[in-house]
mmCIF file of C-alpha atoms and ligand atoms in Angstrom:
data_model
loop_
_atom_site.group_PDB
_atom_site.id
_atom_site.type_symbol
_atom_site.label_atom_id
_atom_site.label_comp_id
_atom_site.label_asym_id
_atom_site.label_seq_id
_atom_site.Cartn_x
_atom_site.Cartn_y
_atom_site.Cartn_z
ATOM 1 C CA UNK A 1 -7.069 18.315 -8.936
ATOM 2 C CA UNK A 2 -5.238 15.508 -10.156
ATOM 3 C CA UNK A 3 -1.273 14.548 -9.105
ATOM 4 C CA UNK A 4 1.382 13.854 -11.078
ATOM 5 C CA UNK A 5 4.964 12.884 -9.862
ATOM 6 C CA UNK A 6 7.580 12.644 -12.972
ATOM 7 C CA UNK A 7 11.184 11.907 -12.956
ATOM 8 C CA UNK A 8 11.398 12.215 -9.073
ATOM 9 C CA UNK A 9 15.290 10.962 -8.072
ATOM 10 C CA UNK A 10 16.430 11.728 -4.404
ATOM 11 C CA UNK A 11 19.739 10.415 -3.289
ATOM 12 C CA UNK A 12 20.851 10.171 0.347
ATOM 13 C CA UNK A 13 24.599 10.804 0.877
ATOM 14 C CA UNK A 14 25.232 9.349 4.137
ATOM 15 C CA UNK A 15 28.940 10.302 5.865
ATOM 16 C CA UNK A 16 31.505 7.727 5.069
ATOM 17 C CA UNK A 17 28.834 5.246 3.569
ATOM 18 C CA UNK A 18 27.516 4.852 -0.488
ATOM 19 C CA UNK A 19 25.062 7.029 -1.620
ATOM 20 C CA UNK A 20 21.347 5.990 -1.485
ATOM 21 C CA UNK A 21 18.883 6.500 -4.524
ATOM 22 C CA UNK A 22 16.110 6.295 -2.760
ATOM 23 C CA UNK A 23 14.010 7.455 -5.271
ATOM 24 C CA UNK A 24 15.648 6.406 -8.977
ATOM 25 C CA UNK A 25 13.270 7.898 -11.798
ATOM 26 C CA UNK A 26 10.040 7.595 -9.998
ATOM 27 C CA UNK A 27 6.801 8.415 -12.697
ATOM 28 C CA UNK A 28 2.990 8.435 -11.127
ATOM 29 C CA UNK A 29 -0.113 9.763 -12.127
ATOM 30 C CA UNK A 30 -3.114 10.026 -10.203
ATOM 31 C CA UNK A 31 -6.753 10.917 -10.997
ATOM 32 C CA UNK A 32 -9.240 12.917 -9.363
ATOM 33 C CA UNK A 33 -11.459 10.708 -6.897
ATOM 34 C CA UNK A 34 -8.285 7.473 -7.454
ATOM 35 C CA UNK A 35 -7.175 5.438 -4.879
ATOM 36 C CA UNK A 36 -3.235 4.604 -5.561
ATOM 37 C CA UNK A 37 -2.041 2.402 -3.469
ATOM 38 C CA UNK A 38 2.095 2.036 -3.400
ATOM 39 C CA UNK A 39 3.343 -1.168 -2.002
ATOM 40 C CA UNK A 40 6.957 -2.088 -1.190
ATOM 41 C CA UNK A 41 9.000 -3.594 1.180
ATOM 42 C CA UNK A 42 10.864 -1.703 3.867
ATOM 43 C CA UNK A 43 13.476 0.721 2.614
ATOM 44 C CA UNK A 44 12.467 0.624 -0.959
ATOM 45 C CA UNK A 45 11.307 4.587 -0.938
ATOM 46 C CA UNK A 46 7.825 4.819 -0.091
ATOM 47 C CA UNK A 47 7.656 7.328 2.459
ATOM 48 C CA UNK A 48 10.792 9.439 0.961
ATOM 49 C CA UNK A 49 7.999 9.642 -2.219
ATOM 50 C CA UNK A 50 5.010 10.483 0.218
ATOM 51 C CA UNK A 51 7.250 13.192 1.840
ATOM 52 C CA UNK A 52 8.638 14.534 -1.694
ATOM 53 C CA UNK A 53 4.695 14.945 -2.567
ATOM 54 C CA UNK A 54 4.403 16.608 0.556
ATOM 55 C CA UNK A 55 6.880 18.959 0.165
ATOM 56 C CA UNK A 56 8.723 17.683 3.284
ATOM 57 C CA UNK A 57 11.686 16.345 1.347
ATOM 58 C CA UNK A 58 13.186 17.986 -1.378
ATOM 59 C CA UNK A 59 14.107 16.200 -4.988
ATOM 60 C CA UNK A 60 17.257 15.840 -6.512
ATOM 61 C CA UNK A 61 15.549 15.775 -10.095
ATOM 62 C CA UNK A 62 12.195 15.491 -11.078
ATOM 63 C CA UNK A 63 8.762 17.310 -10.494
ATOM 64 C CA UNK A 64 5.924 17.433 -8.715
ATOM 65 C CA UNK A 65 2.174 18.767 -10.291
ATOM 66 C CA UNK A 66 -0.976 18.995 -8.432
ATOM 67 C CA UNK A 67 -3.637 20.129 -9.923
ATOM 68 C CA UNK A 68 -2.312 20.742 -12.963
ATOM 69 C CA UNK A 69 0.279 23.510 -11.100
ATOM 70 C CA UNK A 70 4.376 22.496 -10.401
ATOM 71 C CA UNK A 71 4.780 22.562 -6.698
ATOM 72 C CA UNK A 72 8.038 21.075 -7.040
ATOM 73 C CA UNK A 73 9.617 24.562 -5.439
ATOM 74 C CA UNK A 74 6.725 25.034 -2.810
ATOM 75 C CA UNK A 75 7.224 24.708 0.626
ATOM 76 C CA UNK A 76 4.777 22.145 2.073
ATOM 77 C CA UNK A 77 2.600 24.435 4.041
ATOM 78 C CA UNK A 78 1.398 25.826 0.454
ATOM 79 C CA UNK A 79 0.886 22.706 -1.039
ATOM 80 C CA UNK A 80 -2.792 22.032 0.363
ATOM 81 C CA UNK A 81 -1.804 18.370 0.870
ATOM 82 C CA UNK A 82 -2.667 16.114 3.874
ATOM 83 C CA UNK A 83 -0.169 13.688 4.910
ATOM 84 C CA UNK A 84 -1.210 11.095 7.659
ATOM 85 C CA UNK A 85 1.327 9.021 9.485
ATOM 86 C CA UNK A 86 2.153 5.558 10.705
ATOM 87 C CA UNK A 87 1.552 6.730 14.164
ATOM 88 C CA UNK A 88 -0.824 8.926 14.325
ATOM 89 C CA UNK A 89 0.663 12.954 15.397
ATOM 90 C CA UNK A 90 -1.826 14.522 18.145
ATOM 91 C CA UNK A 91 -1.555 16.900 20.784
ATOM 92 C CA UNK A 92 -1.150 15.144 23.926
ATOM 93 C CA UNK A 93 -2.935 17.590 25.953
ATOM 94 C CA UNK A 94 -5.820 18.246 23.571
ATOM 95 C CA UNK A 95 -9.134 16.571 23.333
ATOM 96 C CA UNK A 96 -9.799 14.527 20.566
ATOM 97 C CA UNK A 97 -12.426 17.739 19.131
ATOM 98 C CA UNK A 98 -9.638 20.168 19.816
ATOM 99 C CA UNK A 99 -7.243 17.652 17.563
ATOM 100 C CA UNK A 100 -9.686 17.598 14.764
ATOM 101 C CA UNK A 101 -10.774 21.367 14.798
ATOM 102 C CA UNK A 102 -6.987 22.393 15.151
ATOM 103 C CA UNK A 103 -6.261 23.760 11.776
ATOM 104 C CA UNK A 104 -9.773 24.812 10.936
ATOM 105 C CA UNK A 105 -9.504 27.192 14.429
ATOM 106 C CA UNK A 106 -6.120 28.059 13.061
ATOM 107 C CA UNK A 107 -7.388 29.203 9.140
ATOM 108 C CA UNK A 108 -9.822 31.152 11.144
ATOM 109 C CA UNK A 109 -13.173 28.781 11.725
ATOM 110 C CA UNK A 110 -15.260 30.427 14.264
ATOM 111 C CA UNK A 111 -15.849 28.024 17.428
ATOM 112 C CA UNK A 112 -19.318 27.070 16.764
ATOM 113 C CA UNK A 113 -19.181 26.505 13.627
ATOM 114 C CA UNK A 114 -15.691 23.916 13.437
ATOM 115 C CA UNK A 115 -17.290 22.428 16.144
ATOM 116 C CA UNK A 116 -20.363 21.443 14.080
ATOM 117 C CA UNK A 117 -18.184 20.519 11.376
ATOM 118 C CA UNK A 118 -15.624 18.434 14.133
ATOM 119 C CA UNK A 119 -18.961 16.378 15.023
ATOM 120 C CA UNK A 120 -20.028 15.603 11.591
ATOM 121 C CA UNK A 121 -16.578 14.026 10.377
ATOM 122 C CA UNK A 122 -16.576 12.286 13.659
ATOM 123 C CA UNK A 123 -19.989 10.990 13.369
ATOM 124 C CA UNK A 124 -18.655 9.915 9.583
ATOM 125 C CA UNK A 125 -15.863 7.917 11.256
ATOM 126 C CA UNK A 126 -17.973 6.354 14.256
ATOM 127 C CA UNK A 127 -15.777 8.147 17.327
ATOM 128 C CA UNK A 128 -18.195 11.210 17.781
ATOM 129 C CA UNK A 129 -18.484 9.590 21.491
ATOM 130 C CA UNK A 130 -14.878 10.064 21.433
ATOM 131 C CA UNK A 131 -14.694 13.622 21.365
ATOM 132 C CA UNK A 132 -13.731 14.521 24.659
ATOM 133 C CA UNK A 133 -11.010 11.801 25.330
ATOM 134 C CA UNK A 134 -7.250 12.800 25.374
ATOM 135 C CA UNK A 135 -5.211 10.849 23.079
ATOM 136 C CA UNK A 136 -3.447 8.988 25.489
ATOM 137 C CA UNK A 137 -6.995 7.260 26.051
ATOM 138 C CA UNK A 138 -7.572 6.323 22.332
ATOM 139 C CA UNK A 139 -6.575 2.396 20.983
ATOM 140 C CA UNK A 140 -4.138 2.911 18.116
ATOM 141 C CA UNK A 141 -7.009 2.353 15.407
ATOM 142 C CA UNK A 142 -9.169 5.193 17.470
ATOM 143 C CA UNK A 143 -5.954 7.599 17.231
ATOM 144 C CA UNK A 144 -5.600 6.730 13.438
ATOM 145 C CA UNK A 145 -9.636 7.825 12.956
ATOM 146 C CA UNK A 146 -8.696 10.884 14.769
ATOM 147 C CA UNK A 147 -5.830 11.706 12.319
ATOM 148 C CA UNK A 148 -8.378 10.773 9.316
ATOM 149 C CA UNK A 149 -10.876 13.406 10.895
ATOM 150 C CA UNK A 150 -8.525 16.002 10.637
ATOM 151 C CA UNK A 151 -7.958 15.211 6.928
ATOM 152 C CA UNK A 152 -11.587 15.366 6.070
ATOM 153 C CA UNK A 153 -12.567 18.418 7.928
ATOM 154 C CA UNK A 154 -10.168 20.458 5.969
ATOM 155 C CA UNK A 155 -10.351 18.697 2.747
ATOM 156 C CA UNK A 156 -7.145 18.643 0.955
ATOM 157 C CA UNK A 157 -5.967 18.999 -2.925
ATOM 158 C CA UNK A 158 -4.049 15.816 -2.163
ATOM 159 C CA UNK A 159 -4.352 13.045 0.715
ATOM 160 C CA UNK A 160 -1.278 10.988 1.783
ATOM 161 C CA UNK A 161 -1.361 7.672 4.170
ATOM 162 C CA UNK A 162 2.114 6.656 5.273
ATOM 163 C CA UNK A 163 1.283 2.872 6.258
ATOM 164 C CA UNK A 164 -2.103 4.283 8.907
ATOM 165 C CA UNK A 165 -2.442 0.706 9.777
ATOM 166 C CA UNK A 166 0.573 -0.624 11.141
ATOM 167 C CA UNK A 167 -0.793 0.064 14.702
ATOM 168 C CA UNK A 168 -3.834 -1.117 14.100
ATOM 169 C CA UNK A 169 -5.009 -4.759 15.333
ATOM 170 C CA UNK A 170 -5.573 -7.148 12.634
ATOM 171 C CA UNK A 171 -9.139 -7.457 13.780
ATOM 172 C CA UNK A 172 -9.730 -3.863 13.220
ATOM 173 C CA UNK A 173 -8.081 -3.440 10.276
ATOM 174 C CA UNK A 174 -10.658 -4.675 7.595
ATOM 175 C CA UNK A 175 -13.045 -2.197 9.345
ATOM 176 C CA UNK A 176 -10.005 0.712 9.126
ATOM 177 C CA UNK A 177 -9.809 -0.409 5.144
ATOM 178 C CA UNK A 178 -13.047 0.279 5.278
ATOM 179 C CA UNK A 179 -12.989 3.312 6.885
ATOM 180 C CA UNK A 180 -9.997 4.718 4.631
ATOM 181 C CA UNK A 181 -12.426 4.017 1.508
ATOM 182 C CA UNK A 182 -14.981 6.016 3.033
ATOM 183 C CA UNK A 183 -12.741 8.966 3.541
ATOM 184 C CA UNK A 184 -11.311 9.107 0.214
ATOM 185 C CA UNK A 185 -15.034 8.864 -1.674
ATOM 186 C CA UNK A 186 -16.183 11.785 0.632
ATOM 187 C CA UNK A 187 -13.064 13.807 -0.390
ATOM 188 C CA UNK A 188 -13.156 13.161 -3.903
ATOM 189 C CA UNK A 189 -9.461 14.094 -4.355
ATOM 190 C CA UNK A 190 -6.286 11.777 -4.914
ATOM 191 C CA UNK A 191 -4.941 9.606 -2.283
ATOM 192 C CA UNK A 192 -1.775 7.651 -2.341
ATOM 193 C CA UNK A 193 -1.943 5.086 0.673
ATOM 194 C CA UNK A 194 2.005 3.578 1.144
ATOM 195 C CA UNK A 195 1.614 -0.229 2.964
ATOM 196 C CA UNK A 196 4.558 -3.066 2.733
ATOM 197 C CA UNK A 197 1.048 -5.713 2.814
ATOM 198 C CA UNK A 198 0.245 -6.646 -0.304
ATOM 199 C CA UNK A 199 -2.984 -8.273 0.855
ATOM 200 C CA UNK A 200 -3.780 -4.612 2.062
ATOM 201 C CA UNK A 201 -2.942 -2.746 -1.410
ATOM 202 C CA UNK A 202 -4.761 -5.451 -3.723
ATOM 203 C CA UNK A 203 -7.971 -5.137 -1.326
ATOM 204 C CA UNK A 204 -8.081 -1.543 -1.364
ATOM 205 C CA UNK A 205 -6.303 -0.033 -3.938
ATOM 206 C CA UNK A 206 -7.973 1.648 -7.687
ATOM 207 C CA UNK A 207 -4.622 1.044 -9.060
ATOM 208 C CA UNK A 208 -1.307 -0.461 -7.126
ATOM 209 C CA UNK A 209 2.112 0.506 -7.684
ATOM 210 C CA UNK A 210 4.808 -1.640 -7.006
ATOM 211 C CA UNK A 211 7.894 -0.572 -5.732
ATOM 212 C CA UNK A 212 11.375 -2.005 -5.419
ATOM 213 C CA UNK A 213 14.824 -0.312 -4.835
ATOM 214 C CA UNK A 214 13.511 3.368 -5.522
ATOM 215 C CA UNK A 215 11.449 2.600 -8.372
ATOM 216 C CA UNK A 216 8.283 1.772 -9.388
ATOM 217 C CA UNK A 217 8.246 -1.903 -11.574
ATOM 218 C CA UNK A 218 4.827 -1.452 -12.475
ATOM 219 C CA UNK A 219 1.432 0.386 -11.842
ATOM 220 C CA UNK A 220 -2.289 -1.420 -12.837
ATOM 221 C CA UNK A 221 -5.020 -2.645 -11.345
ATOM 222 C CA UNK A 222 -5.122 -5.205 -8.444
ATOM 223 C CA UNK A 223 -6.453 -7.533 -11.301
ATOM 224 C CA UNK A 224 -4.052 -7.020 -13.866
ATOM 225 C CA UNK A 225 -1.013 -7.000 -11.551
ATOM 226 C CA UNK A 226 -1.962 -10.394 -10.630
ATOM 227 C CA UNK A 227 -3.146 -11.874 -13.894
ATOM 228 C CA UNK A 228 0.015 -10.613 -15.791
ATOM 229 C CA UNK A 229 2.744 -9.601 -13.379
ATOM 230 C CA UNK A 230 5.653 -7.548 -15.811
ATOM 231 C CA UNK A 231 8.672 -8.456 -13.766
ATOM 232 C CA UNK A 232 9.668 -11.940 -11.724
ATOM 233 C CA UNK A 233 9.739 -9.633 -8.394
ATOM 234 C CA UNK A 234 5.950 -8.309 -8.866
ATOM 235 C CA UNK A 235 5.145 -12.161 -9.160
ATOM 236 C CA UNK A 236 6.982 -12.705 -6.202
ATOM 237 C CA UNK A 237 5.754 -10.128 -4.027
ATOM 238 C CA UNK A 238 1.632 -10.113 -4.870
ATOM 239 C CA UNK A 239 -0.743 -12.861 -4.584
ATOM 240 C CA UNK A 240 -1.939 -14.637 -1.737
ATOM 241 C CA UNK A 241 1.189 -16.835 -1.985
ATOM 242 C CA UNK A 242 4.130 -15.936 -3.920
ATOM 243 C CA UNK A 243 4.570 -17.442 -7.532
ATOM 244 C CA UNK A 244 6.215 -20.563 -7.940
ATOM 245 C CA UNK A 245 9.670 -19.541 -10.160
ATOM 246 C CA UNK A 246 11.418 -22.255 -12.122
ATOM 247 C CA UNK A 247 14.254 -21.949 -14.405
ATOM 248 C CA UNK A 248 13.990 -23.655 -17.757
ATOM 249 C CA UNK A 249 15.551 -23.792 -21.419
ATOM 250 C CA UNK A 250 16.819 -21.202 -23.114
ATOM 251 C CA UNK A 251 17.337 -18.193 -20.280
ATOM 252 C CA UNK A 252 13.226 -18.687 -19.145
ATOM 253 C CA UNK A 253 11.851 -18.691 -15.799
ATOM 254 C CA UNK A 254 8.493 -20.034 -15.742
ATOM 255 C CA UNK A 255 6.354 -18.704 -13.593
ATOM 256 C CA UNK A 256 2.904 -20.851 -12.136
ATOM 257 C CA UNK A 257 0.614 -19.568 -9.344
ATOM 258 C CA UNK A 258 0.619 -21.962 -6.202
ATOM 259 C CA UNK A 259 -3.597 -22.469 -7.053
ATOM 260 C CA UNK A 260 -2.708 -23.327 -10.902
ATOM 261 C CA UNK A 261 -1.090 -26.366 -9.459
ATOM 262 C CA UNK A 262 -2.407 -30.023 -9.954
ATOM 263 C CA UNK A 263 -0.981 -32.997 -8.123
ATOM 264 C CA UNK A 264 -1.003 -36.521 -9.969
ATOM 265 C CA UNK A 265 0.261 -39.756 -9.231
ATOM 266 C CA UNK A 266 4.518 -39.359 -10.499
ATOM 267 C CA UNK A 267 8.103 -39.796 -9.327
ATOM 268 C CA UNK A 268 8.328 -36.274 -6.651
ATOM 269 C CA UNK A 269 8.083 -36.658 -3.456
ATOM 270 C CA UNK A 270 5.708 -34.451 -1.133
ATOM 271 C CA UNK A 271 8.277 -33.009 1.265
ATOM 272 C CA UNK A 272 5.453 -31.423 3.471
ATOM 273 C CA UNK A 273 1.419 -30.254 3.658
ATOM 274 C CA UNK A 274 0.661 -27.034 6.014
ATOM 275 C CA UNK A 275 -3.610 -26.698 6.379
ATOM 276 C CA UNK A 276 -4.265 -23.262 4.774
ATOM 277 C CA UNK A 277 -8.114 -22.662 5.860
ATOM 278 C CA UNK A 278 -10.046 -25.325 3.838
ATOM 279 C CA UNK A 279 -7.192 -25.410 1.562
ATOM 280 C CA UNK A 280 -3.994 -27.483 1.817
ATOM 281 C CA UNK A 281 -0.113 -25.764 0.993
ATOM 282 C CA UNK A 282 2.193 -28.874 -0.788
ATOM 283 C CA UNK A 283 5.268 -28.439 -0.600
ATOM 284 C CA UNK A 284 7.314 -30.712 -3.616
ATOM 285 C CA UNK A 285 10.509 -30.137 -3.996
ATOM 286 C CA UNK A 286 10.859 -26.340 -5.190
ATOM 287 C CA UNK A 287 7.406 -26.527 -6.138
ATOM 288 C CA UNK A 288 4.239 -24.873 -3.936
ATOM 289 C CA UNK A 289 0.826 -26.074 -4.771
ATOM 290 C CA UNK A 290 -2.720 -25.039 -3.277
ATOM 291 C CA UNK A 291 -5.417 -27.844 -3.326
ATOM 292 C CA UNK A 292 -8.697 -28.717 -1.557
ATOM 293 C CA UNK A 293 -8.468 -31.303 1.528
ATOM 294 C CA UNK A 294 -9.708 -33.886 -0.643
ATOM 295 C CA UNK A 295 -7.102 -33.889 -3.631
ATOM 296 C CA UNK A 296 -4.099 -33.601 -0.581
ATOM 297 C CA UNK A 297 -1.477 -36.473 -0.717
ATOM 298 C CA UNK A 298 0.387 -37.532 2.338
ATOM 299 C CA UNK A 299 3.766 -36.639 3.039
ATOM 300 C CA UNK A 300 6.176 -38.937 1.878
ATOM 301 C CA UNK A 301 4.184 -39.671 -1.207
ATOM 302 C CA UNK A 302 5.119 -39.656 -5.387
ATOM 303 C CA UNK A 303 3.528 -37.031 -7.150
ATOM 304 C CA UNK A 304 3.195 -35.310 -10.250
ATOM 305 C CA UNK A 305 2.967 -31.354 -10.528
ATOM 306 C CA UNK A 306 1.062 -30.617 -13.607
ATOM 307 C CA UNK A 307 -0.442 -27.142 -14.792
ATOM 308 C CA UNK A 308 -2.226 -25.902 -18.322
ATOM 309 C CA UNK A 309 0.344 -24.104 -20.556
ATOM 310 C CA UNK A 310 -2.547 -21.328 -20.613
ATOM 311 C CA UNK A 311 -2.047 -20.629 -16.705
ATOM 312 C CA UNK A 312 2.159 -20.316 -17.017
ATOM 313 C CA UNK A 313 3.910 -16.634 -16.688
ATOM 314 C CA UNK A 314 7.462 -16.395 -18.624
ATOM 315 C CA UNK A 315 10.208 -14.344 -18.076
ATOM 316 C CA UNK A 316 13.429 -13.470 -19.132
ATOM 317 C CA UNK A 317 16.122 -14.898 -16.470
ATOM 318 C CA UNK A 318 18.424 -12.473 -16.858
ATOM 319 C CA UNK A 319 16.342 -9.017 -16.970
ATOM 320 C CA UNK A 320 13.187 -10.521 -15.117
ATOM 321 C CA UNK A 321 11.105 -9.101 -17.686
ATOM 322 C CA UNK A 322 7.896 -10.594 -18.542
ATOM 323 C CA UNK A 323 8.027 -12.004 -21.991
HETATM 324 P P1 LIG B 429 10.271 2.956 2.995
HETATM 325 O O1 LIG B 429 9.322 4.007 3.448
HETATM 326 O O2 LIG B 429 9.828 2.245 1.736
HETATM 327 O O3 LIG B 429 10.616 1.975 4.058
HETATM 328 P P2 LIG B 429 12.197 5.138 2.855
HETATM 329 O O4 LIG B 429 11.668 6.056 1.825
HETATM 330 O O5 LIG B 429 11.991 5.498 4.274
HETATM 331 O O6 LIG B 429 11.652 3.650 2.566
HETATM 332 O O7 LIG B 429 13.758 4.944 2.617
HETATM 333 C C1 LIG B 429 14.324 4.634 1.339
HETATM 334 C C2 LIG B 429 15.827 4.530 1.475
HETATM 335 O O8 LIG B 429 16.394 5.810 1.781
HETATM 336 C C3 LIG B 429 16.295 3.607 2.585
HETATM 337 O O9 LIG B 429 17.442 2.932 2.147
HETATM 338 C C4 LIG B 429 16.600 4.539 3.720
HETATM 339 O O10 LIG B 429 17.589 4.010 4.551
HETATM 340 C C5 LIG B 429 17.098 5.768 3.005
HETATM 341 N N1 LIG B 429 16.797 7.011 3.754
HETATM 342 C C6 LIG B 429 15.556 7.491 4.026
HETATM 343 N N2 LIG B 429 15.632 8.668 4.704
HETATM 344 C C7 LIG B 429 16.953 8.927 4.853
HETATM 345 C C8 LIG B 429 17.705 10.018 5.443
HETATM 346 N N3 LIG B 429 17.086 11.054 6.024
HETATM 347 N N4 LIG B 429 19.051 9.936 5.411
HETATM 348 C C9 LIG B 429 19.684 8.902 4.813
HETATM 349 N N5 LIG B 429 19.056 7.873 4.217
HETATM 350 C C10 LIG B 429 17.702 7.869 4.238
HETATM 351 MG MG1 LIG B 430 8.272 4.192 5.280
#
């Protein structure tokens, strides 16, 4: 049951204002059992894609294939895909085991038997002692487990998280990553998780695609994004720090990661030193650089910035196109 999106457009023609491609040629492929994480800032089509895969939103151009079979003209309820939401959708005035066995009840479960099923996927997520709470009792991280309960007990084709974690406390949220992981090896099926964190996607995601302006600039492995980023605005936006961006001859940017950075004795001057854990951020001129507390100069004083040729990026200034 693998997904494919290809070609997807979807324009938004809002009264009196320009037209909106919120989705401009967007290709995906997802594997049985993959993790895809999309990451993108606000506005930049990420839940318009989740909701086209859905079937909640229809396309302009452009198809949708799960399983080898083109949904693109099936209404959502006959998709067999799961969709959870920033904040999580519950019944109010339901228990927490009435929210999870909903839709099993509904498809015809007998009592006793989605009940058995309701405590095992909440004994999988850790809130089985939850089970007879109302929602309005839950944290925002314990409402979130709930809605990834009700994805596992009725195991979808597809699985879709529209940014789960944004009302979760930071605290909580390496466990939720966690958690999420857990989910998606029980299910075995493809999951797209949408975040605007790109600490989040590179932590959890198989493969990450980046997104910008309704499309997607590239799609590879946390590793490979970073090592060899294909466009100046992938460089920008992943990493622990953004890459430092410099024009040079001939219509180059030159692109060096903050850590790549060595500081020797020269003419700059350090305009400022923030403490970054055990690290320290320099700030020289246009320049970032990450070194250890020993190698940090004082504000004020005439440095160098120096890097191996091997550890440079290069891209064209005018297209942003990795060269
Ligand atoms: P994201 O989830 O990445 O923040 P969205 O997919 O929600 O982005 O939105 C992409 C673009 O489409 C935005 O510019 C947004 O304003 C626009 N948009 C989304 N939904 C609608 C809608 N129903 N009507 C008009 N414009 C919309
Ligand atoms: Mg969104």
């Amino acid at each position: 049951m693998s997904l494919l999106v290809e070609g997807a457009r979807r324009t938004y023609r809002a009264r009196g204002g320009p037209a909106v491609a919120a989705l401009d040629g967007v290709d995906l492929a997802v594997d049985d059992g993959e993790l895809l994480v999309v990451v993108g800032p606000s506005g930049s089509g990420k839940s318009t894609l989740l909701r086209a895969i859905a079937g909640l939103e229809r396309l302009d151009g452009g198809r949708v294939v799960i399983g080898g079979r083109d949904v693109t003209g099936v209404p959502s309820a006959r998709r067999d895909v799961a969709m959870v939401f920033q904040e999580a959708a519950l019944f109010p005035h339901l228990s927490v085991a009435a929210n999870i066995g909903i839709g099993e009840r509904a498809r015809g479960g007998r009592r006793r038997a989605v009940l058995a099923r309701v405590r095992e996927v909440a004994t999988t997520l850790g809130i089985d002692h939850l089970l007879h709470r109302a929602p309005g009792e839950l944290s925002g991280g314990e409402r979130q487990r709930v809605a990834l309960a009700r994805v596992l007990i009725r195991s979808p084709a597809v699985c879709l998280l529209d940014e789960p974690l944004a009302s979760v406390d930071a605290e909580l949220r390496l466990r939720a990553r966690a958690e999420i992981r857990a989910v998606h090896r029980e299910l075995g099926v493809p999951m797209v998780h949408v975040t605007h964190d790109h600490t989040e996607a590179l932590a959890m995601g198989d493969r990450v695609a980046v997104m910008h302006r309704g499309r997607v600039l590239q799609c590879d492995t946390p590793a490979d994004l970073f090592a060899r980023p294909a466009t100046v605005e992938v460089a920008r936006a992943l990493g622990p720090l953004p890459m430092n961006l410099l024009p040079a001859a001939d219509g180059v940017v030159v692109g060096v990661r903050p850590e790549r950075v060595r500081l020797r004795a020269g003419d700059d001057v350090v305009a400022s030193v923030e403490v970054a854990g055990e690290e320290r951020l320099v700030r020289v001129g246009a320049l970032l650089a990450r070194v250890t507390a020993a190698d940090t100069p004082e504000v004020g004083a005439r440095v160098r910035a120096e890097w191996c040729p091997a550890d440079e990026h290069r891209f064209d200034a005018v297209t942003g196109l990795r060269l």
